[in-house]
């Protein structure tokens, strides 16, 4: 994955999208793109010579890290969800976490290096509070508690390499 990777979704489909220089890759298709700012809320997109005018109506960050965008493209209303790498990692972590009635295991969403510990066993955690920093793909990714509770176990230490799906911590529900 490149640093500019996203997943862009509409009601019907989702596509991985990458930008590099004036090239956009949507799925496996590559196109030449030029973007021109018309005003603070409108742009002109020229994709392989075809012109599209887009006007932003609303932009809102969702709790899962995605950005929801409502816009008019050549007179047609569009609602898109845009997930960057952080949102994709967060969603992966939440999907791969194991839940029972008493506790939740926090799972490594990818291999990496634990660079910093932000919470200790016994700490009370609100949902979204950072537990540790995992360095992966040249990025620092904060691993957060998806639930409110108490950090029951921390199964890793700073400086430790971890594998994808390795249990990092266990949070007990309060």
Short mmCIF file of C-alpha atoms in Angstrom, two decimals, residues 1-173:
data_model
loop_
_atom_site.label_atom_id
_atom_site.label_comp_id
_atom_site.label_asym_id
_atom_site.label_seq_id
_atom_site.Cartn_x
_atom_site.Cartn_y
_atom_site.Cartn_z
CA UNK A 1 0.00 0.00 0.00
CA UNK A 2 1.12 3.54 -0.71
CA UNK A 3 0.78 6.31 1.86
CA UNK A 4 -2.06 7.83 -0.16
CA UNK A 5 -4.32 4.75 -0.14
CA UNK A 6 -8.00 5.10 0.67
CA UNK A 7 -11.16 3.07 0.34
CA UNK A 8 -13.98 5.09 -1.18
CA UNK A 9 -17.51 3.67 -0.88
CA UNK A 10 -20.94 4.64 -2.16
CA UNK A 11 -24.22 2.89 -1.40
CA UNK A 12 -23.49 0.40 -4.19
CA UNK A 13 -19.73 -0.25 -4.28
CA UNK A 14 -16.38 0.17 -2.54
CA UNK A 15 -13.06 0.70 -4.30
CA UNK A 16 -9.46 1.01 -3.13
CA UNK A 17 -8.10 4.32 -4.44
CA UNK A 18 -4.52 5.61 -4.66
CA UNK A 19 -3.19 8.97 -5.85
CA UNK A 20 0.34 9.55 -7.05
CA UNK A 21 1.36 12.65 -9.01
CA UNK A 22 -1.43 13.10 -11.59
CA UNK A 23 -2.42 9.44 -11.64
CA UNK A 24 -5.40 7.95 -9.81
CA UNK A 25 -5.78 4.19 -9.45
CA UNK A 26 -9.31 2.97 -8.73
CA UNK A 27 -9.26 -0.76 -8.10
CA UNK A 28 -7.04 -2.02 -10.93
CA UNK A 29 -7.85 0.82 -13.36
CA UNK A 30 -5.41 3.71 -13.73
CA UNK A 31 -6.42 7.17 -15.00
CA UNK A 32 -4.75 10.53 -15.60
CA UNK A 33 -6.35 13.20 -13.39
CA UNK A 34 -6.14 16.97 -13.08
CA UNK A 35 -7.83 18.85 -10.24
CA UNK A 36 -8.60 22.57 -10.39
CA UNK A 37 -10.07 24.56 -7.49
CA UNK A 38 -13.07 26.63 -8.66
CA UNK A 39 -13.98 28.11 -5.26
CA UNK A 40 -13.64 26.97 -1.61
CA UNK A 41 -16.40 24.37 -2.04
CA UNK A 42 -16.06 23.36 -5.69
CA UNK A 43 -13.49 21.67 -7.93
CA UNK A 44 -13.17 20.66 -11.54
CA UNK A 45 -11.87 17.13 -12.14
CA UNK A 46 -10.49 16.18 -15.53
CA UNK A 47 -10.18 12.39 -15.69
CA UNK A 48 -8.75 11.01 -18.94
CA UNK A 49 -10.04 14.16 -20.66
CA UNK A 50 -13.61 13.95 -19.28
CA UNK A 51 -14.60 16.99 -17.18
CA UNK A 52 -16.52 16.64 -13.90
CA UNK A 53 -17.63 19.56 -11.73
CA UNK A 54 -18.02 18.68 -8.04
CA UNK A 55 -19.55 20.91 -5.33
CA UNK A 56 -19.26 19.94 -1.66
CA UNK A 57 -22.51 19.98 0.35
CA UNK A 58 -21.40 18.40 3.64
CA UNK A 59 -18.31 16.75 5.12
CA UNK A 60 -18.53 14.88 8.44
CA UNK A 61 -16.04 12.65 10.26
CA UNK A 62 -17.69 9.48 11.57
CA UNK A 63 -16.89 7.73 14.88
CA UNK A 64 -15.26 4.84 12.97
CA UNK A 65 -12.72 7.24 11.46
CA UNK A 66 -14.31 7.43 8.02
CA UNK A 67 -15.25 10.75 6.44
CA UNK A 68 -18.71 11.00 4.90
CA UNK A 69 -18.95 13.47 2.02
CA UNK A 70 -22.11 14.68 0.30
CA UNK A 71 -21.57 16.42 -3.03
CA UNK A 72 -23.09 17.24 -6.38
CA UNK A 73 -21.10 15.89 -9.36
CA UNK A 74 -22.24 17.20 -12.75
CA UNK A 75 -25.71 17.83 -11.26
CA UNK A 76 -26.05 14.41 -9.58
CA UNK A 77 -26.14 13.99 -5.79
CA UNK A 78 -23.49 11.61 -4.40
CA UNK A 79 -22.82 10.38 -0.86
CA UNK A 80 -19.38 8.84 -0.38
CA UNK A 81 -17.54 7.36 2.58
CA UNK A 82 -13.78 7.78 2.54
CA UNK A 83 -11.58 5.64 4.77
CA UNK A 84 -7.86 6.40 5.07
CA UNK A 85 -5.27 4.00 6.53
CA UNK A 86 -6.05 4.96 10.14
CA UNK A 87 -9.78 4.31 9.65
CA UNK A 88 -9.06 1.00 7.91
CA UNK A 89 -6.77 -0.08 10.77
CA UNK A 90 -9.35 0.93 13.40
CA UNK A 91 -12.10 -0.98 11.62
CA UNK A 92 -9.85 -4.02 11.24
CA UNK A 93 -8.98 -3.92 14.94
CA UNK A 94 -12.63 -3.64 15.98
CA UNK A 95 -13.68 -6.48 13.65
CA UNK A 96 -10.89 -8.77 14.85
CA UNK A 97 -11.42 -8.15 18.57
CA UNK A 98 -12.86 -11.10 20.47
CA UNK A 99 -15.80 -10.28 22.73
CA UNK A 100 -17.31 -12.19 25.62
CA UNK A 101 -19.63 -10.96 28.37
CA UNK A 102 -16.80 -10.00 30.70
CA UNK A 103 -13.87 -8.86 28.58
CA UNK A 104 -12.48 -8.01 25.15
CA UNK A 105 -9.15 -9.03 23.68
CA UNK A 106 -7.42 -6.26 21.72
CA UNK A 107 -5.80 -7.83 18.65
CA UNK A 108 -2.89 -6.49 16.56
CA UNK A 109 -4.39 -5.40 13.22
CA UNK A 110 -0.98 -5.86 11.52
CA UNK A 111 2.60 -6.82 12.36
CA UNK A 112 4.66 -4.04 13.91
CA UNK A 113 6.76 -2.73 16.79
CA UNK A 114 5.21 -1.64 20.09
CA UNK A 115 6.92 1.73 20.50
CA UNK A 116 5.06 3.10 23.53
CA UNK A 117 2.74 1.90 26.27
CA UNK A 118 0.03 4.43 27.21
CA UNK A 119 -1.91 2.49 29.87
CA UNK A 120 -1.11 0.07 32.67
CA UNK A 121 -3.01 -2.94 34.01
CA UNK A 122 -5.66 -1.72 36.43
CA UNK A 123 -6.21 1.60 34.60
CA UNK A 124 -9.82 2.55 33.94
CA UNK A 125 -10.33 3.17 30.23
CA UNK A 126 -13.02 5.08 28.41
CA UNK A 127 -13.86 3.82 24.93
CA UNK A 128 -11.33 5.37 22.55
CA UNK A 129 -8.52 5.84 25.09
CA UNK A 130 -5.10 4.86 23.82
CA UNK A 131 -3.50 1.68 25.18
CA UNK A 132 -0.29 1.58 23.12
CA UNK A 133 1.43 2.83 19.97
CA UNK A 134 2.15 0.26 17.25
CA UNK A 135 4.63 1.29 14.54
CA UNK A 136 3.76 -0.33 11.22
CA UNK A 137 4.04 0.64 7.56
CA UNK A 138 6.14 3.70 8.52
CA UNK A 139 3.25 5.04 10.61
CA UNK A 140 2.54 5.28 14.33
CA UNK A 141 -0.87 3.72 14.99
CA UNK A 142 -2.53 4.33 18.33
CA UNK A 143 -4.28 1.17 19.50
CA UNK A 144 -7.30 2.27 21.52
CA UNK A 145 -9.80 0.55 23.74
CA UNK A 146 -13.03 0.00 21.79
CA UNK A 147 -15.00 -0.29 25.06
CA UNK A 148 -15.11 1.38 28.45
CA UNK A 149 -13.62 -0.80 31.15
CA UNK A 150 -10.48 -1.72 33.06
CA UNK A 151 -7.22 -2.79 31.44
CA UNK A 152 -7.00 -6.31 32.86
CA UNK A 153 -3.87 -7.52 31.03
CA UNK A 154 -1.16 -5.96 28.91
CA UNK A 155 0.44 -8.81 26.99
CA UNK A 156 3.21 -6.77 25.30
CA UNK A 157 5.95 -4.33 26.29
CA UNK A 158 7.60 -1.35 24.60
CA UNK A 159 10.20 -2.48 22.07
CA UNK A 160 8.46 -5.78 21.36
CA UNK A 161 7.67 -6.90 17.80
CA UNK A 162 4.18 -8.35 17.34
CA UNK A 163 2.49 -10.32 14.59
CA UNK A 164 -0.91 -9.71 13.01
CA UNK A 165 -3.75 -11.09 15.18
CA UNK A 166 -1.51 -11.34 18.27
CA UNK A 167 -3.34 -10.47 21.49
CA UNK A 168 -2.02 -7.13 22.77
CA UNK A 169 -4.25 -6.50 25.78
CA UNK A 170 -7.44 -7.57 27.53
CA UNK A 171 -10.03 -5.01 28.69
CA UNK A 172 -12.74 -6.00 31.17
CA UNK A 173 -16.12 -4.33 30.81
#
